[in-house]
XYZ file of C-alpha atoms in Angstrom:
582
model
C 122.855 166.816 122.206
C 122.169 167.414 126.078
C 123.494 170.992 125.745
C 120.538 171.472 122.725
C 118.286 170.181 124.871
C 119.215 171.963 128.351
C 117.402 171.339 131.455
C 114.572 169.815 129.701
C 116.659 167.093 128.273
C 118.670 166.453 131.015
C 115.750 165.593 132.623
C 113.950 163.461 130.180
C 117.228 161.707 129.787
C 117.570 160.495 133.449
C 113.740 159.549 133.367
C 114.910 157.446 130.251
C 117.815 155.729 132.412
C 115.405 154.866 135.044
C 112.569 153.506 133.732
C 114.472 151.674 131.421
C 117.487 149.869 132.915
C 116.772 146.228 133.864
C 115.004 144.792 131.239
C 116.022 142.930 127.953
C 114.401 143.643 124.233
C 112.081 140.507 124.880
C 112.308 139.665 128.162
C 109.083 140.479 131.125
C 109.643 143.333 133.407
C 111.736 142.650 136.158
C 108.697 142.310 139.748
C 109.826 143.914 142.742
C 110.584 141.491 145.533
C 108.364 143.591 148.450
C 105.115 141.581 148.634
C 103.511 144.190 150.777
C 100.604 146.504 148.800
C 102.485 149.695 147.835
C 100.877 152.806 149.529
C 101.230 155.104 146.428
C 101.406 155.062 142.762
C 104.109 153.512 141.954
C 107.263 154.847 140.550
C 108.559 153.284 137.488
C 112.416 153.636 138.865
C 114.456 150.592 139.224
C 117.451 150.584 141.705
C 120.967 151.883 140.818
C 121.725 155.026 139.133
C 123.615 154.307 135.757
C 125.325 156.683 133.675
C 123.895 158.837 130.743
C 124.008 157.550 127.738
C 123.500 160.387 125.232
C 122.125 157.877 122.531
C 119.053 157.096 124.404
C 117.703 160.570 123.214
C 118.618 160.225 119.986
C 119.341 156.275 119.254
C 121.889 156.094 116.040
C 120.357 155.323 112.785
C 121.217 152.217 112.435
C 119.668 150.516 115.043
C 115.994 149.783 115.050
C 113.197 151.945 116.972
C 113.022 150.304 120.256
C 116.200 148.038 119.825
C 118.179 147.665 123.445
C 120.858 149.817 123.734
C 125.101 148.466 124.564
C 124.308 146.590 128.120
C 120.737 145.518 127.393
C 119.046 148.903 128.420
C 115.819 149.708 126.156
C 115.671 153.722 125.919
C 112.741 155.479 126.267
C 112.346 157.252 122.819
C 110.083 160.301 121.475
C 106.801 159.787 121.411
C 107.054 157.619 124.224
C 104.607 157.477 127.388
C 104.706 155.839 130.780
C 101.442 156.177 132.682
C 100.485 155.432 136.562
C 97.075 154.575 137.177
C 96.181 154.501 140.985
C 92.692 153.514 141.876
C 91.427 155.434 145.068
C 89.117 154.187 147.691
C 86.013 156.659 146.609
C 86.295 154.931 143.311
C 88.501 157.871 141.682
C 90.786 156.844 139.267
C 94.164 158.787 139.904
C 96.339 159.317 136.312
C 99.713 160.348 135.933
C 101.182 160.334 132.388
C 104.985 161.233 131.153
C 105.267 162.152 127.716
C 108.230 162.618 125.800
C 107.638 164.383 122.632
C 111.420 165.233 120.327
C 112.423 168.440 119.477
C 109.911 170.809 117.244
C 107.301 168.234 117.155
C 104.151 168.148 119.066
C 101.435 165.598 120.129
C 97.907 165.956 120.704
C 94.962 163.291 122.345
C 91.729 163.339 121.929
C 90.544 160.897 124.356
C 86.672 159.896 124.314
C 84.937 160.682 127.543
C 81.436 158.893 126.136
C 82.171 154.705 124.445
C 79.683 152.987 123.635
C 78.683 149.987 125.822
C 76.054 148.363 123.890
C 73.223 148.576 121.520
C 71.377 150.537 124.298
C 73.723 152.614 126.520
C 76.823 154.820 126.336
C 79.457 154.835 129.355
C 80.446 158.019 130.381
C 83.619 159.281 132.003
C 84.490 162.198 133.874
C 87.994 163.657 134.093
C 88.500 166.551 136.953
C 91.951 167.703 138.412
C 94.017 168.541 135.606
C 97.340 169.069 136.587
C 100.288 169.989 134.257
C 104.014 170.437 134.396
C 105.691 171.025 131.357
C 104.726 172.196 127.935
C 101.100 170.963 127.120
C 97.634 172.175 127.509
C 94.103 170.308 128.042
C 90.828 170.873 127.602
C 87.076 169.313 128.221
C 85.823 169.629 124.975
C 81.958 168.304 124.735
C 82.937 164.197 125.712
C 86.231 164.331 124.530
C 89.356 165.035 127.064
C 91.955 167.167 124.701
C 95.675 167.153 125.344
C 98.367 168.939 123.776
C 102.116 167.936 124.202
C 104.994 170.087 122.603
C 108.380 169.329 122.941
C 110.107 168.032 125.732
C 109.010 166.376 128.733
C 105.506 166.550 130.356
C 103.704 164.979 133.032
C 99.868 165.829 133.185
C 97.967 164.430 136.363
C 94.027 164.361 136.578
C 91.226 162.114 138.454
C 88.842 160.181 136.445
C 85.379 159.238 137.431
C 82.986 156.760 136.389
C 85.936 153.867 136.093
C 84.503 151.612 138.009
C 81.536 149.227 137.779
C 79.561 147.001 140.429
C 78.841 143.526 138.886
C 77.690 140.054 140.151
C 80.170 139.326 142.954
C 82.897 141.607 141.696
C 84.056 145.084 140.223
C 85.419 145.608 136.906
C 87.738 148.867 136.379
C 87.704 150.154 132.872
C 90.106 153.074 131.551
C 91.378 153.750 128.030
C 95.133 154.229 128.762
C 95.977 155.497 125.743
C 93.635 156.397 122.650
C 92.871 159.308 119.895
C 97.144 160.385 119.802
C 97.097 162.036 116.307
C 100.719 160.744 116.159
C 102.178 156.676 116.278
C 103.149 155.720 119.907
C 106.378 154.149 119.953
C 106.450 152.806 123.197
C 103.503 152.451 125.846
C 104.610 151.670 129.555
C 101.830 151.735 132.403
C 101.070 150.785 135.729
C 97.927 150.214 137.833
C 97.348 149.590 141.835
C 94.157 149.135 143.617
C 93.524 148.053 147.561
C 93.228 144.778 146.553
C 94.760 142.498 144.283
C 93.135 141.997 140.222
C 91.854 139.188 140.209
C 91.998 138.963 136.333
C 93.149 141.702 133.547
C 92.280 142.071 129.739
C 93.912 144.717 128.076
C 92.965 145.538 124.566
C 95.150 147.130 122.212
C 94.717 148.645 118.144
C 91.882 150.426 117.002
C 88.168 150.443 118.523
C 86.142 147.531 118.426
C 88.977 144.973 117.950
C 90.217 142.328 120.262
C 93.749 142.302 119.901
C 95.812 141.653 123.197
C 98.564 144.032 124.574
C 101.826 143.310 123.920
C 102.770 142.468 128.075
C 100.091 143.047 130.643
C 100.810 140.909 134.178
C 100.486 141.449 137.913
C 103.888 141.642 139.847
C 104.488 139.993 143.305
C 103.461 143.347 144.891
C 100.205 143.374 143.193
C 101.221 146.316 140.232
C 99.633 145.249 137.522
C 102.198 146.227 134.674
C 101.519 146.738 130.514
C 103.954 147.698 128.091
C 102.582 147.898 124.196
C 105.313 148.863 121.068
C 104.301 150.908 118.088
C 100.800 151.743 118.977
C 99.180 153.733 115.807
C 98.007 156.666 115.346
C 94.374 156.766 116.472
C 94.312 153.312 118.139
C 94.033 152.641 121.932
C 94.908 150.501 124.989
C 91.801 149.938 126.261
C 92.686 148.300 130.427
C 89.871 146.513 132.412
C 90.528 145.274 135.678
C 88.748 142.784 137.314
C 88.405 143.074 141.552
C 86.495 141.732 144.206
C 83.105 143.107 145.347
C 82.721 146.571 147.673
C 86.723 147.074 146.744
C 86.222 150.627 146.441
C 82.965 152.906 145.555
C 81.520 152.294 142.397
C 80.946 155.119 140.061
C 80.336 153.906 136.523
C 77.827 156.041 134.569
C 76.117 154.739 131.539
C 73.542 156.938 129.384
C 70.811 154.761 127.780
C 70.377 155.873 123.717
C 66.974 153.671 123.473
C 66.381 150.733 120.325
C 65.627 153.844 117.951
C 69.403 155.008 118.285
C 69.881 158.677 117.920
C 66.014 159.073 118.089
C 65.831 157.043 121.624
C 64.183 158.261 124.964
C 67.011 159.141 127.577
C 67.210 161.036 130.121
C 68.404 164.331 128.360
C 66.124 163.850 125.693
C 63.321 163.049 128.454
C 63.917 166.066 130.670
C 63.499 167.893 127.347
C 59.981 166.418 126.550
C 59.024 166.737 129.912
C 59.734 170.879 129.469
C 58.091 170.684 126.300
C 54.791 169.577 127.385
C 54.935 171.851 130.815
C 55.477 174.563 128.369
C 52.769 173.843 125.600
C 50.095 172.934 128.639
C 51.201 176.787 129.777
C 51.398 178.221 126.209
C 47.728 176.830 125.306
C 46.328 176.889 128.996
C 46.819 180.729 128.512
C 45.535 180.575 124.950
C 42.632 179.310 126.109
C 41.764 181.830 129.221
C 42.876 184.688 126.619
C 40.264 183.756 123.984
C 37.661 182.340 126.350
C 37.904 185.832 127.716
C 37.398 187.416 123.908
C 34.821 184.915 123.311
C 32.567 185.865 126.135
C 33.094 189.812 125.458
C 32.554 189.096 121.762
C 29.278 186.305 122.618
C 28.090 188.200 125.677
C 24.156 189.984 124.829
C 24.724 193.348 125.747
C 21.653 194.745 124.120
C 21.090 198.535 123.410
C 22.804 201.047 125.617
C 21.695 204.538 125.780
C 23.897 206.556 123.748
C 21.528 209.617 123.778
C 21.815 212.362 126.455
C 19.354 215.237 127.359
C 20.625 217.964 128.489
C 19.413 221.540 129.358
C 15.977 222.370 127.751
C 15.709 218.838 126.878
C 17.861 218.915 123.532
C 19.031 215.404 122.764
C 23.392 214.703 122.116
C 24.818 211.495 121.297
C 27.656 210.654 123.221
C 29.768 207.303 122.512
C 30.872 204.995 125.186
C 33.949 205.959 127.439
C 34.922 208.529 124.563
C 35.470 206.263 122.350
C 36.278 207.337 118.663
C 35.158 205.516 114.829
C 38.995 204.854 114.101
C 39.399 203.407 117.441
C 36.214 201.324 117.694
C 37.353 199.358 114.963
C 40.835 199.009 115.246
C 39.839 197.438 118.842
C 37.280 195.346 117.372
C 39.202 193.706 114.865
C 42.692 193.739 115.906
C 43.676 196.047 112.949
C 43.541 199.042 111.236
C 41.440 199.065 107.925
C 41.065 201.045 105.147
C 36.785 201.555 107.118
C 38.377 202.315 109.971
C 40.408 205.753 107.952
C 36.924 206.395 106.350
C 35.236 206.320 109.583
C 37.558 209.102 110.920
C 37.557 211.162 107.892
C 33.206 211.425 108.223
C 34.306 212.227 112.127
C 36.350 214.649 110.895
C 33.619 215.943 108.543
C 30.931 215.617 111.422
C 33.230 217.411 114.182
C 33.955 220.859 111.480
C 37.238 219.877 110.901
C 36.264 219.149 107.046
C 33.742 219.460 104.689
C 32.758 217.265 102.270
C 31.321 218.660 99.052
C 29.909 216.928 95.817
C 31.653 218.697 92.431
C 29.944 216.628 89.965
C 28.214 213.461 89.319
C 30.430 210.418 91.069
C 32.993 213.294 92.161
C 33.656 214.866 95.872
C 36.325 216.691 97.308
C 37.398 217.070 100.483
C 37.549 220.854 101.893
C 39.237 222.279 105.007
C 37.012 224.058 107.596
C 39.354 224.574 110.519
C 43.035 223.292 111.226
C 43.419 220.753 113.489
C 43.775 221.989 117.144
C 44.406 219.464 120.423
C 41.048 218.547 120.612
C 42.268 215.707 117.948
C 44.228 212.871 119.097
C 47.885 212.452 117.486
C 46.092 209.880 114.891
C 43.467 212.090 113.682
C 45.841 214.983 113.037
C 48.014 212.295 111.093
C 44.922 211.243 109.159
C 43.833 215.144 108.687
C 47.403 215.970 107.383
C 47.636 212.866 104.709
C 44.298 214.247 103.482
C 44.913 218.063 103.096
C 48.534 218.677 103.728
C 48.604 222.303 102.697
C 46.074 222.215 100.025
C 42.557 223.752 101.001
C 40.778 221.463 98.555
C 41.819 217.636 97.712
C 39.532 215.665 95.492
C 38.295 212.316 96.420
C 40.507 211.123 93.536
C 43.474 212.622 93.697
C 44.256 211.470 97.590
C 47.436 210.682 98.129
C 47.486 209.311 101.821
C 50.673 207.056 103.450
C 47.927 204.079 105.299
C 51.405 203.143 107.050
C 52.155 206.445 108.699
C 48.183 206.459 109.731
C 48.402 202.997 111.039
C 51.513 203.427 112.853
C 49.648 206.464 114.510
C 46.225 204.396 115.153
C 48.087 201.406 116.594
C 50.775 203.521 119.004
C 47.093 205.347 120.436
C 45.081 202.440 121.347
C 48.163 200.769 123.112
C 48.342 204.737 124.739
C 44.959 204.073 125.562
C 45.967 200.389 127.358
C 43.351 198.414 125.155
C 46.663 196.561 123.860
C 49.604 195.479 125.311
C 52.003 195.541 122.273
C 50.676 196.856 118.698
C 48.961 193.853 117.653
C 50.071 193.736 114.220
C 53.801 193.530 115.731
C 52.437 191.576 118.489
C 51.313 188.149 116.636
C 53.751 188.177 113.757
C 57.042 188.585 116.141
C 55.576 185.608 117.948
C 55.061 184.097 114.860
C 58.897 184.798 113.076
C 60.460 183.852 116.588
C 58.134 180.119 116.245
C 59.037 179.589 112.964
C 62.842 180.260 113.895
C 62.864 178.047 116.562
C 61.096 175.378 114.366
C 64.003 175.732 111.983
C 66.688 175.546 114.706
C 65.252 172.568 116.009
C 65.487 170.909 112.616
C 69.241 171.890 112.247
C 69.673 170.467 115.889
C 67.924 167.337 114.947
C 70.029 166.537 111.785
C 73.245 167.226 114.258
C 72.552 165.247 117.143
C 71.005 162.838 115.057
C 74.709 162.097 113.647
C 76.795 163.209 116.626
C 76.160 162.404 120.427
C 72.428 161.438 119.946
C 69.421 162.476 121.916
C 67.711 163.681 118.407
C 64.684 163.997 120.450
C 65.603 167.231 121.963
C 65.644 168.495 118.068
C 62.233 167.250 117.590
C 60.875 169.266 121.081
C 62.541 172.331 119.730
C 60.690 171.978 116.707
C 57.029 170.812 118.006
C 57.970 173.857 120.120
C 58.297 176.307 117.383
C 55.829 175.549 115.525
C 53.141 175.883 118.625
C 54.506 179.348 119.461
C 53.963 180.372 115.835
C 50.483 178.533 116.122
C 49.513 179.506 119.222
C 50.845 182.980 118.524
C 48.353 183.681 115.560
C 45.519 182.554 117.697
C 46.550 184.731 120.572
C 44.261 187.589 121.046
C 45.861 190.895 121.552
C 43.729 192.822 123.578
C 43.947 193.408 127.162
C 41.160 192.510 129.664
C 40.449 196.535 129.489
C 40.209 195.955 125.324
C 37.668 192.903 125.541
C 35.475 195.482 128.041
C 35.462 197.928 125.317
C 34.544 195.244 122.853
C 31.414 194.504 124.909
C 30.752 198.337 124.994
C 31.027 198.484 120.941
C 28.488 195.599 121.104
C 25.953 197.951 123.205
C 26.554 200.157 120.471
C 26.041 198.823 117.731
C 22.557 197.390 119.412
C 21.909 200.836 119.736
C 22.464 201.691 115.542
C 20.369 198.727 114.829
C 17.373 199.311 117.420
C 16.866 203.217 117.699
C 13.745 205.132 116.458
C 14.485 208.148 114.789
C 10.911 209.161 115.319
C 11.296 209.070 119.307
C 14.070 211.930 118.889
C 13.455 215.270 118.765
C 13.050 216.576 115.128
C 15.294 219.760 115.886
C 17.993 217.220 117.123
C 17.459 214.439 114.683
C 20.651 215.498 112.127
C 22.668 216.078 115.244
C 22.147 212.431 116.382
C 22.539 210.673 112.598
C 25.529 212.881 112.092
C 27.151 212.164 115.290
C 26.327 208.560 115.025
C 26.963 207.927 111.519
C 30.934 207.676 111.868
C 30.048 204.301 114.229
C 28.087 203.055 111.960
C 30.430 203.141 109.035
C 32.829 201.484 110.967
C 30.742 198.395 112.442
C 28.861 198.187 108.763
C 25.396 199.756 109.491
C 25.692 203.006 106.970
C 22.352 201.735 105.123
C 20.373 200.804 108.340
C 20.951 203.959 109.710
C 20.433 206.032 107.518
C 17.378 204.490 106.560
C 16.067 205.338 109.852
C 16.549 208.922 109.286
C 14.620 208.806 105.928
C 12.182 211.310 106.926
C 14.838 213.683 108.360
C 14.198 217.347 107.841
C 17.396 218.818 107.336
C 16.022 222.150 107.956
C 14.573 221.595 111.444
C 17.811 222.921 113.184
C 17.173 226.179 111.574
C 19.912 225.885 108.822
C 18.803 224.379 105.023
C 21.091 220.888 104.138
C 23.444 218.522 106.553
C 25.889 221.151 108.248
C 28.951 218.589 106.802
C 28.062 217.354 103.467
C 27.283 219.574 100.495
C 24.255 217.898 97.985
C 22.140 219.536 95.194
C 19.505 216.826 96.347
C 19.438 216.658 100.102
C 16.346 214.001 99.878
C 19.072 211.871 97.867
C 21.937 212.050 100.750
C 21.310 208.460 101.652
C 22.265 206.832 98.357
C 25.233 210.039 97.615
C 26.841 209.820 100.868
C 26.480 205.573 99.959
C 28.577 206.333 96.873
C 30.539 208.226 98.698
C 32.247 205.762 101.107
C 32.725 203.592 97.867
C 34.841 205.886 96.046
C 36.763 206.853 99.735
C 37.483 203.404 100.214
C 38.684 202.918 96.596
C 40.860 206.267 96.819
C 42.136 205.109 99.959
C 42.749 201.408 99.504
C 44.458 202.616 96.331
C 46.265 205.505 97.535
C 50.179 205.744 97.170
C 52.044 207.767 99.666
C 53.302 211.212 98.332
C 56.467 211.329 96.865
């Protein structure tokens, strides 16, 4: 048997012979006869040095587990454990266990770090200073403290805190010896020392919540308080509490209050997470608010008319729009998105700037011609819009577009971000905001259910999820313009006083289709196509010195208000209905 077991046997054998010699199958431990307070933990070795007996490894068949051995020695079998518990002045709680485990078998401990110490509060424990010599491995995992025992012998040494409580004229010292072995304990030996002496000791053995005394638990003439406990089952524990007198050492109990609601109580975890919570939705909607207070002035503010018209050499009259601003831009600014008016708009541009021409071929019926090819006068987004139009066809008709709106809205959004009037592309903008908020909402839900029936705090659950759902809120209320986007805004506002309060009569007649062509694009973008054009009712087309509007081809040139009406209908229907090439 010893040469099976080697070095590793040998060794558990004479730890065997020593802490078992000297006392009887029913008999109390024999005390030491030293009354002095020992100055260390204390060993577990009585005097003399007997011989090995073989048999204490592996005790015959037929005698019972635990049975004394020939001369009255008990042996320590597998599965066995003797513990040393030494409580230090700072209130530490110094551990040493020896566990035996037999040959290809292994042991494993899940001891609970968090117990429950009431209706209203959890105590919490702390182990730090894991030591280990032999074969086993440990591990902090969430409140439980994990060990691992294969075979052989093993001592594993570590420091617990929070083991000690102040009460009314006294300390109590509370430590779970043994508890959560996935394998039956056959024999349980442990000691504890303190400074001073117990005063009284209840140890508590079998599973949680019972009151069932240990099998020996008594203080010695040198103040070592001594338990011993047979055939402990699997899962059960020896729960130890020590009573001392007052100031003995530091106290360092922790308890965690769960509230009356349970899982759903306020503590401090689940406190500290409201507490975020609220600093972050006062941020979240304290920006909100500055952000759309800022929109809602630009959007409320009374511009009035700005003057759009400028005279130049020999006093013709040019419009000119505001900072440059183009039709397709204006209203993707505006409204935070591009629209099937704000493509029309840029196709009239188009029209209006020679880049097309627009030409009636039968009642209800246009088609859109190519004048020039687009050069780098256009922006990136007009060239997109001019090549979904024509591609290489000279001629398209009004009915057979087929233009890709999400290529030309990709374009549109990437050139007013260019331009700085967004931050982000606000279509992306709001509804990533709006995915992550929903996410977290959903997270928080999960985490609610889970700490709800795990460790509690089920509060922090609930923040995550008022939390999402404000972001996804608060995110579809967000406006996405920059401050340089509301100041356009305010400049769109001038102009579109100016569409609604211009007199076509105070512009010079020679100029007159100039300034409604130039202007018209705006207007079919902010909605004022019919006002507009009204204005120019009287227009003589022929005033510049060339018959007809320059863009648009009529048979009826007095009837270009209502066609070019009919017009943007069927554009918007061709475009709002348009499939992308295939």
């Amino acid at each position: 048997m010893l040469a099976k077991w080697g070095i590793p046997g040998a060794a558990v054998a004479a730890i065997c012979v020593l802490v078992g010699l000297g006392q009887s199958a029913g008999a109390q431990p024999t005390l030491p006869s030293d009354p002095k307070p020992p100055s260390s933990v204390p060993s577990l070795k009585p005097p003399g040095k007997p011989s090995l007996d073989p048999s204490m490894l592996n005790p015959p068949k037929s005698r019972s587990a635990g049975a004394p051995l020939p001369g009255g020695v008990k042996p320590l079998l597998p599965e066995s454990i003797n513990i040393a518990l030494k409580l230090e002045r700072d209130g530490s709680l110094s551990v040493s266990e020896q566990i035996f485990v037999q040959a290809r078998k292994s042991m494993t401990r899940r001891a609970p770090l968090r117990i429950k110490a009431g209706d209203e509060q959890d105590r919490v424990f702390t182990v730090r200073d894991v030591r280990v010599s032999g074969n086993a491995t440990t591990e902090i995992a969430g409140d439980e403290f994990v060990i691992r025992v294969g075979e052989g012998a093993t001592t594993i040494r570590y420091k617990v805190d929070g083991a000690v409580t102040d009460l009314d004229g006294r300390q109590e010292v509370r430590w779970q010896v043994a508890s959560g072995w996935d394998t039956k304990v056959r024999f349980l030996r442990a000691s504890f020392i303190a400074p001073e002496r117990p005063r009284s000791v209840s140890c508590l053995a079998g599973a949680f919540g019972t009151d069932s005394k240990c099998g020996v638990a008594l203080t010695d003439e040198s103040q070592v308080l001594r338990v011993e406990q047979e055939g402990l089952p699997v899962g059960e524990r020896v729960d130890l509490t020590v009573e001392l007198p007052a100031r003995t050492v530091g106290a360092n109990a922790r308890f965690d209050d769960i509230g009356t609601a349970g899982a759903f109580g306020l503590t401090t975890a689940s406190g500290v997470g409201l507490g975020a919570l609220v600093l972050a939705l006062v941020g979240g909607f304290m920006l909100l608010w500055l952000a759309r207070g800022r929109d809602a002035r630009a959007l409320a503010t009374d511009v009035g008319p700005v003057e759009l018209l400028m005279t130049g050499d020999g006093g013709r009259v040019a419009f000119a729009s505001p900072d440059g601003v183009l039709p397709g831009q204006v209203g993707t600014v505006v409204d935070e998105r591009v629209d099937v008016s704000d493509v029309a708009a840029t196709v009239v541009d188009l029209a209006v700037r020679n880049y097309l021409f627009i030409r009636e071929t039968g009642q209800g019926e246009w088609a859109l011609v190519r004048r020039n090819p687009p050069d780098a006068s256009l922006t990136d987004y007009e060239r997109t819009v001019y090549r979904q139009l024509l591609g290489d066809a000279a001629e398209v008709p009004v009915t057979g577009l087929r233009v890709d709106l999400g290529a030309v809205r990709d374009a549109m959004y990437t050139d007013v971000v260019s331009r700085e009037w967004f931050a982000r592309r606000p279509d992306h903008d709001r509804s990533l905001w709006s995915i992550v908020g929903v996410l977290l909402a959903f997270l928080g839900v999960v985490a609610t259910v889970v700490l709800a029936l795990t460790v509690g705090n089920a509060l922090l659950g609930l923040a995550l999820v008022v939390g999402g759902l404000g972001l996804a809120l608060g995110a579809r209320m967000m406006p996405a313009r920059t401050r340089r986007g509301s100041v356009l805004v305010q400049q769109v506002r001038g102009l579109l006083s100016y569409l609604r309060a211009t007199d076509a009569s105070t512009i010079p007649a020679v100029d007159r289709e100039m300034v409604l062509s130039r202007s018209l694009p705006y207007a079919v973008v902010l909605g004022e196509v019919e006002g507009w054009v009204r204005r120019f009712a009287d227009l003589d087309t022929s005033a510049d010195g060339t018959p007809g509007i320059y863009w648009y081809e009529t048979g009826s040139p007095a009837e270009f208000p209502a066609r070019f009406a009919a017009f943007l209908m069927a554009l918007d229907r061709a475009l709002g209905g348009a499939q992308p090439p295939r």
